[in-house]
Short mmCIF file of C-alpha atoms in Angstrom, two decimals:
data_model
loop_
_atom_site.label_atom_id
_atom_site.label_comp_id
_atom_site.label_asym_id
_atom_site.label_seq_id
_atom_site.Cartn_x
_atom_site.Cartn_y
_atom_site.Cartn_z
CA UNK A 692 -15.94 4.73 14.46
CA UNK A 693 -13.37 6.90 14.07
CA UNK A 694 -10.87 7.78 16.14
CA UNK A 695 -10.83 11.80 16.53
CA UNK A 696 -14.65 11.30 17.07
CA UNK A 697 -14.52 9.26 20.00
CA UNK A 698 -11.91 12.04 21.83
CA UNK A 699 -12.70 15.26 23.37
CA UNK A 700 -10.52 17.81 20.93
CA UNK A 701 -8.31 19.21 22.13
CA UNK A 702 -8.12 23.42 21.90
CA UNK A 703 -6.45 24.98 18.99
CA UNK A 704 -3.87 26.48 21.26
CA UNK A 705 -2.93 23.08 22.59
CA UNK A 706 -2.68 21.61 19.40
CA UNK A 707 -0.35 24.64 18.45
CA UNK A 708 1.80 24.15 21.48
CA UNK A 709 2.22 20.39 21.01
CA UNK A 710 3.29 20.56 17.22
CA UNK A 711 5.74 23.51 17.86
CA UNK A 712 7.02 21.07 21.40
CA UNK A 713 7.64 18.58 18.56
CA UNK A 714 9.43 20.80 16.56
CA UNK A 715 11.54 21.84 18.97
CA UNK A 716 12.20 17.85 20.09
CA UNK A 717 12.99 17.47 16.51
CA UNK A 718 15.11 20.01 16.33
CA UNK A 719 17.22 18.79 19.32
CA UNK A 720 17.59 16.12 17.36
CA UNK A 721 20.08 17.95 15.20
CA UNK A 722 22.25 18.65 18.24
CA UNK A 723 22.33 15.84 20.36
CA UNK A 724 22.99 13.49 16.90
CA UNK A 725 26.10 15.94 16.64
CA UNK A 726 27.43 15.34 19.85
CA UNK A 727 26.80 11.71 19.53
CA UNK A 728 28.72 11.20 16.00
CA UNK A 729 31.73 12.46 18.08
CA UNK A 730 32.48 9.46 19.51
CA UNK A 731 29.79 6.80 17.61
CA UNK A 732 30.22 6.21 13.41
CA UNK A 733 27.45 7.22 11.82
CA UNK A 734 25.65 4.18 10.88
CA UNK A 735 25.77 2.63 14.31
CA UNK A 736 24.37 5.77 15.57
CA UNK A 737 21.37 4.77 13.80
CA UNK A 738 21.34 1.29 15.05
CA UNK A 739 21.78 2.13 18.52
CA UNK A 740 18.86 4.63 18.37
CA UNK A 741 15.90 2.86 16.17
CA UNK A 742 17.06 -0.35 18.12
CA UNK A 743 16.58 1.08 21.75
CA UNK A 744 13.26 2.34 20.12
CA UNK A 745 12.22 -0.81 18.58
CA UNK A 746 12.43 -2.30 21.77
CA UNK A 747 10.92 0.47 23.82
CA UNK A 748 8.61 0.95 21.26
CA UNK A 749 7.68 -2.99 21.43
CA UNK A 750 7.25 -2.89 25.48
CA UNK A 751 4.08 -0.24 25.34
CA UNK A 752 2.71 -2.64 21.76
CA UNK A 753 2.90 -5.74 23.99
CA UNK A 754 -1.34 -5.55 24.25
CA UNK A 755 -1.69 -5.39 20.34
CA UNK A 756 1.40 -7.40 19.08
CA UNK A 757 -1.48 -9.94 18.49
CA UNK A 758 -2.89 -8.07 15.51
CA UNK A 759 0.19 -7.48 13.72
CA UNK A 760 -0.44 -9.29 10.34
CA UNK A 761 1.50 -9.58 6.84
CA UNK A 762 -0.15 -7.02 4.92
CA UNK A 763 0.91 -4.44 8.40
CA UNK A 764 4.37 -6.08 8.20
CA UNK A 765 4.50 -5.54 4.83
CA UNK A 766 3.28 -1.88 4.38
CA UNK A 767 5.66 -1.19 7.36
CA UNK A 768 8.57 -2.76 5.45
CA UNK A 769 8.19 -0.63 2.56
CA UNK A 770 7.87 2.81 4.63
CA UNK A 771 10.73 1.32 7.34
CA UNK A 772 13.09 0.86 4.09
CA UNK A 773 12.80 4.92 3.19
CA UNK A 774 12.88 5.62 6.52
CA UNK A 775 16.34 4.38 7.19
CA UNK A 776 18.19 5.33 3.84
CA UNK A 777 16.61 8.72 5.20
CA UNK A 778 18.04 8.17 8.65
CA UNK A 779 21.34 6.96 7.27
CA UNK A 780 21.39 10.01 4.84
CA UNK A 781 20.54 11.92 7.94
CA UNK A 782 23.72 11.24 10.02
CA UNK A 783 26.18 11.33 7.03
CA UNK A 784 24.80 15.20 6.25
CA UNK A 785 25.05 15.92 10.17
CA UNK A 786 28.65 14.46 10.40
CA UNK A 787 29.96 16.25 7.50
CA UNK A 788 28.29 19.64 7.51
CA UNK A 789 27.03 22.04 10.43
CA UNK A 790 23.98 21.66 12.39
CA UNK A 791 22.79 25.36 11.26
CA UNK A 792 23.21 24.39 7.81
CA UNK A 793 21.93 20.72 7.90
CA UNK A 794 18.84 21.85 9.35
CA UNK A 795 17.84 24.58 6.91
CA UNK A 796 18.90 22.03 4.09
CA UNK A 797 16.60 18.99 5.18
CA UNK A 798 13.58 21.46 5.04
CA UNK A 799 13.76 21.08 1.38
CA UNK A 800 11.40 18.28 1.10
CA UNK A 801 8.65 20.31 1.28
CA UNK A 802 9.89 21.19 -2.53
CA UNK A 803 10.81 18.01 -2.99
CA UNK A 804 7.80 16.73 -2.85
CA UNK A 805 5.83 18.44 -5.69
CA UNK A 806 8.66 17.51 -7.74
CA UNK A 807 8.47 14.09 -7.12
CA UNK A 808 4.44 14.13 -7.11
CA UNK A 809 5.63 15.69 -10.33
CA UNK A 810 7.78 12.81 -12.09
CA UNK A 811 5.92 10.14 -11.02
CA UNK A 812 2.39 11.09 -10.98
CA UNK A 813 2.60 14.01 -13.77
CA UNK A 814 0.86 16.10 -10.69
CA UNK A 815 0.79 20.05 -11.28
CA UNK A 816 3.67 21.87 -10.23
CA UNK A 817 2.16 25.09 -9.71
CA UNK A 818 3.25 28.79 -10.36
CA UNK A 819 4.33 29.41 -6.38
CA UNK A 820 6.46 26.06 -5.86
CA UNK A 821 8.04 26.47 -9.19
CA UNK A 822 9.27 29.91 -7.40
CA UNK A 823 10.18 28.46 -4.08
CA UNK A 824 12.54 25.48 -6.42
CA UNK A 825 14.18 28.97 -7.84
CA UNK A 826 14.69 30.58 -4.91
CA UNK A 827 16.01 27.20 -3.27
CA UNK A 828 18.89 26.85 -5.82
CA UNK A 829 19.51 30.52 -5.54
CA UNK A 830 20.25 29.35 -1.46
CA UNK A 831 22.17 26.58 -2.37
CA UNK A 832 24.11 28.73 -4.74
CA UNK A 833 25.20 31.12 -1.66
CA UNK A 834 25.45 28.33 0.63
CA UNK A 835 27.96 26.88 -2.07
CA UNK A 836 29.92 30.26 -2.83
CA UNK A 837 29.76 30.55 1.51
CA UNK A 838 32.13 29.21 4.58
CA UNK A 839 35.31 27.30 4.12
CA UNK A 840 34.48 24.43 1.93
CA UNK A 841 31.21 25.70 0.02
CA UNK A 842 28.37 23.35 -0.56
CA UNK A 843 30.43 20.51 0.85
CA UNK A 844 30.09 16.68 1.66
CA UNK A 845 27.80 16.97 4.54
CA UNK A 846 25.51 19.40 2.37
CA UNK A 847 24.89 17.15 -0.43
CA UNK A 848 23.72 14.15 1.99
CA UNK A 849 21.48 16.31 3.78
CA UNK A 850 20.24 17.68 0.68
CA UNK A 851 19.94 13.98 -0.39
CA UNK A 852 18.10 13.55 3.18
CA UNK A 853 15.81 16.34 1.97
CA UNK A 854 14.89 13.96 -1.13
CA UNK A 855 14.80 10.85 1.22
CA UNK A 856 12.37 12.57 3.62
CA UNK A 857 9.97 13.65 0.41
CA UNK A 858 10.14 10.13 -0.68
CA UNK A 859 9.21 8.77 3.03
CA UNK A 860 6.06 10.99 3.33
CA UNK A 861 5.34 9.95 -0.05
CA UNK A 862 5.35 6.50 0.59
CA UNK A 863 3.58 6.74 3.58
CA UNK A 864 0.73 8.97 2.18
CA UNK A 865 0.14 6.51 -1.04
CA UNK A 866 1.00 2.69 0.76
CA UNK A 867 -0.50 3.36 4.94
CA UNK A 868 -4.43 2.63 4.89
CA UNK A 869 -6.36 2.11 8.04
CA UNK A 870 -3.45 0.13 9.73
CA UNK A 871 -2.40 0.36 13.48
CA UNK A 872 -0.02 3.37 13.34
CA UNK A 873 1.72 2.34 16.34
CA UNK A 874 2.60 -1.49 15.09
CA UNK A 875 3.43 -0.02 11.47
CA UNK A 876 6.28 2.09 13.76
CA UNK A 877 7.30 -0.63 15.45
CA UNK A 878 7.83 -2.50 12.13
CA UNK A 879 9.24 0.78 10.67
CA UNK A 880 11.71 0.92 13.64
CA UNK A 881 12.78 -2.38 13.57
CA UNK A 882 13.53 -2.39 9.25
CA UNK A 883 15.66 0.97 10.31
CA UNK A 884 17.58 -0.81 12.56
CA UNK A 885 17.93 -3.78 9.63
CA UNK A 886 19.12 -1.11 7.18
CA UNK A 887 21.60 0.50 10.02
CA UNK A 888 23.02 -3.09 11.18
CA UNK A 889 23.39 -3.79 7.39
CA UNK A 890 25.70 -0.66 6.47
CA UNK A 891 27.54 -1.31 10.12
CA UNK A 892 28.83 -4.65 8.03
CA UNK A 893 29.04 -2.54 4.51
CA UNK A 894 30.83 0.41 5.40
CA UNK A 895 34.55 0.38 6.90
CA UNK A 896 34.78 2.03 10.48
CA UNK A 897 37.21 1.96 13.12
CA UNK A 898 37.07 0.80 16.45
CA UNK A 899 35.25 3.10 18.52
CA UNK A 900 34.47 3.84 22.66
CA UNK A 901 31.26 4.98 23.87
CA UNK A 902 30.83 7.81 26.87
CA UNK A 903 27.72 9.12 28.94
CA UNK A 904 27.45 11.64 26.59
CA UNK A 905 27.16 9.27 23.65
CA UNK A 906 25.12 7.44 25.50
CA UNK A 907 22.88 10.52 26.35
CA UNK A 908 22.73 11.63 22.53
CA UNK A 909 21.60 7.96 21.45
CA UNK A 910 18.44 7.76 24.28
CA UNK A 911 17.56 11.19 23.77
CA UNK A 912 17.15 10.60 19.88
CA UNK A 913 15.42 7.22 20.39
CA UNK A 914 13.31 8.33 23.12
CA UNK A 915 12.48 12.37 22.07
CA UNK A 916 12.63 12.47 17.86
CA UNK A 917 11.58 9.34 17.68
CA UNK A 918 9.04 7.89 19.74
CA UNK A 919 7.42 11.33 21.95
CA UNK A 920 7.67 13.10 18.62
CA UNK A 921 5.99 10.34 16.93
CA UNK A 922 3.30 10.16 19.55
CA UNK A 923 2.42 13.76 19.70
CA UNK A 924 2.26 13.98 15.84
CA UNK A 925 -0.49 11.58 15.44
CA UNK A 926 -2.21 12.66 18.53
CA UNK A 927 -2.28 16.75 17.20
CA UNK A 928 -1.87 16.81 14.02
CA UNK A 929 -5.15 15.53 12.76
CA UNK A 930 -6.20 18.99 14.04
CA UNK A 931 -4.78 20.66 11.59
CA UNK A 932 -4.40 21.14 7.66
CA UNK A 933 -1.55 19.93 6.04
CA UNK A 934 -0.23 23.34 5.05
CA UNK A 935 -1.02 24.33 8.70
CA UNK A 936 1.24 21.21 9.70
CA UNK A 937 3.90 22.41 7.00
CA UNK A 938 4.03 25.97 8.87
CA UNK A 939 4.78 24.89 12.10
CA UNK A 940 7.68 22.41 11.00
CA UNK A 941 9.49 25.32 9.60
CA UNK A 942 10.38 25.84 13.09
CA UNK A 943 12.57 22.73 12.99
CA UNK A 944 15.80 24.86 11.59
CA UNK A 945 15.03 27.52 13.46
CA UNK A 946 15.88 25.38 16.86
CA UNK A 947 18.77 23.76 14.79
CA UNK A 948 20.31 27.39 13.91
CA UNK A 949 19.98 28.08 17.34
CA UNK A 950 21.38 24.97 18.90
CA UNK A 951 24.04 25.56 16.99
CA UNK A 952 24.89 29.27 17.32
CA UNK A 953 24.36 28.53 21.73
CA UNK A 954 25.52 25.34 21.92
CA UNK A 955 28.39 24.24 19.55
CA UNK A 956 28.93 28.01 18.95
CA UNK A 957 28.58 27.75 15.00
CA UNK A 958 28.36 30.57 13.31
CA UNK A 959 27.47 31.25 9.74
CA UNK A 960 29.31 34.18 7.31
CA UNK A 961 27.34 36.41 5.33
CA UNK A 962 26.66 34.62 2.25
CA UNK A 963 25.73 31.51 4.27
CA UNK A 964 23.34 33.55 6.06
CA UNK A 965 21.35 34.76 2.94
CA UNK A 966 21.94 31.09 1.61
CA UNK A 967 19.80 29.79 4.83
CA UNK A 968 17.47 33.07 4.21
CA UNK A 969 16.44 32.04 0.84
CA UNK A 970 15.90 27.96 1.34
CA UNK A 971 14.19 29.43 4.30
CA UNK A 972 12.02 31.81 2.35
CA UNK A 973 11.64 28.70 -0.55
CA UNK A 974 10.02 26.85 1.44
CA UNK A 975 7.75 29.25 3.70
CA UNK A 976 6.56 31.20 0.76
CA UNK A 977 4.52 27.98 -0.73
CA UNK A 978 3.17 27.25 2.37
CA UNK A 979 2.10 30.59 3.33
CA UNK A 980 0.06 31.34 0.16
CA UNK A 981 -1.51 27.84 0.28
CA UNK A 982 -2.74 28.63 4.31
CA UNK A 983 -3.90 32.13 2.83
CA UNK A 984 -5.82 30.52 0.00
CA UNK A 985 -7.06 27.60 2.42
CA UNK A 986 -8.18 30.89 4.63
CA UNK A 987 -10.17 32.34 2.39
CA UNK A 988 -11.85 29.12 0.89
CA UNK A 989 -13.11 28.61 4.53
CA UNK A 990 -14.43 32.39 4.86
CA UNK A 991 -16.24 31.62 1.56
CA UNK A 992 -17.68 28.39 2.89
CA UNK A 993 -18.89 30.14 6.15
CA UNK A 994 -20.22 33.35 4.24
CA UNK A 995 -22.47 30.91 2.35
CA UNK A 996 -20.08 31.86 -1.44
CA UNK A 997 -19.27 29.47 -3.66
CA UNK A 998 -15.31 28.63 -3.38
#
């Protein structure tokens, strides 16, 4: 039977809250993975993280470890790989760029993804997410022509991020069936961790010391944007429609922008403003016609109209 059947649902309004809380965990992800990359190279920020939440992870599957099977394994091997070239992405933008930036940036995969849905499936790009791709490189372009260095190193792997986190949904919207969500994470997790440990050996770093504040920034990411985001995704967002969803993650660079004007006191010039603004504006446009055309399809249903 399924699952959402068998629960009370919860109200709209606490589904709303516990997306935006997510959001906002999310979002402190983009600080905290700042402060940590001060003191911890970027790909064994990654291992320390999905490895503490492998193995906390692993503690609360000890009751259904026994159904984990090859095809799970398998599935979660696939999504795990995308999910750490994301996460790997991911640190490399955050080291290399600001938080206010990064965060605005990584929203592009909401583009992203008709593109790719695009190339590989010939899917339909449509008239409104042809306009949001325009007014995206229009951002970049200001981003690029803003600040001291322009679009610079950091930018580029967070936009490649962006492109890693289309590909990620992608591949967990065409390969996931009915499996155990929580043991597919736990396998995603742990192939994360694989792909970190594997680019600690790769890539050249230097010796490195860890404080409590590195410390902090590594259990708050493995703990927070990992596994309580994780959790309260699955629990909520079956409540809502995916353009619905797609709103309230917007939110995500508004905490980053924020985090970083309070916190690391970042602040942006002009152009990189209206850069942000329009990659901002690219990707809420899309989403906000599709939730007004979703709107009115359901007014027509419950008016007794033909959609």
């Amino acid at each position: 039977m399924n699952a959402v059947t068998d629960e009370i649902r919860p109200s709209q309004r606490r589904v709303l809250l516990m997306l935006i809380l997510t959001t906002f965990f999310w979002g402190g992800s983009f600080l905290f993975t700042k402060i940590g990359l001060r003191e911890i190279p970027p790909p064994y920020f990654v291992l320390f993280r999905f490895s503490l939440a492998t193995a906390l992870l692993a503690l609360a599957c000890l009751p259904r470890l026994h159904r984990l099977d090859l095809v799970t394994f398998k599935r979660g091997l696939i999504v795990g790989t995308a999910l750490g070239i994301t996460n790997l992405t991911f640190v490399f933008g955050i080291q290399g760029t600001s938080i206010s930036r990064a965060g605005v940036i990584n929203n592009l995969f909401v583009l992203f993804i008709p593109l790719i849905s695009r190339i590989v499936w010939r899917d339909r790009i449509g008239k409104i997410n042809l306009l949001g791709i325009i007014l995206a490189c229009l951002g970049i372009a200001l981003l690029a022509s803003g600040g001291g260095e322009g679009f610079n190193r950091g930018d580029l792997f967070s936009t490649l991020c962006a492109l890693l986190i289309a590909v990620h949904i992608l591949s967990v919207s065409k390969v996931l069936k009915d499996e155990d969500v929580y043991l597919v994470s736990l396998v995603q997790f742990g192939v994360v961790s694989l792909w970190a440990g594997t680019a600690t050996m790769l890539l050249p770093t230097q010796a490195f010391s860890v404080s409590l504040q590195g410390i902090g920034a590594v259990v708050y990411c493995a703990i927070f944007p990992t596994i309580f985001c994780f959790t309260l995704q699955n629990r909520y967002q079956r409540y809502v429609t995916p353009t619905q969803a797609g709103l309230i993650y917007t939110l995500d660079p508004v905490w980053s922008l924020a985090a970083g004007f309070l916190v690391l006191g970042e602040r942006l010039t002009l152009h990189e403003w209206l850069g942000c603004g329009l990659i901002f504006s690219a990707v809420t446009i899309p989403l906000l016609v599709r939730f007004a055309v979703e709107r009115r399809l359901v007014a027509r249903y419950r008016g007794g109209g033909a959609p």
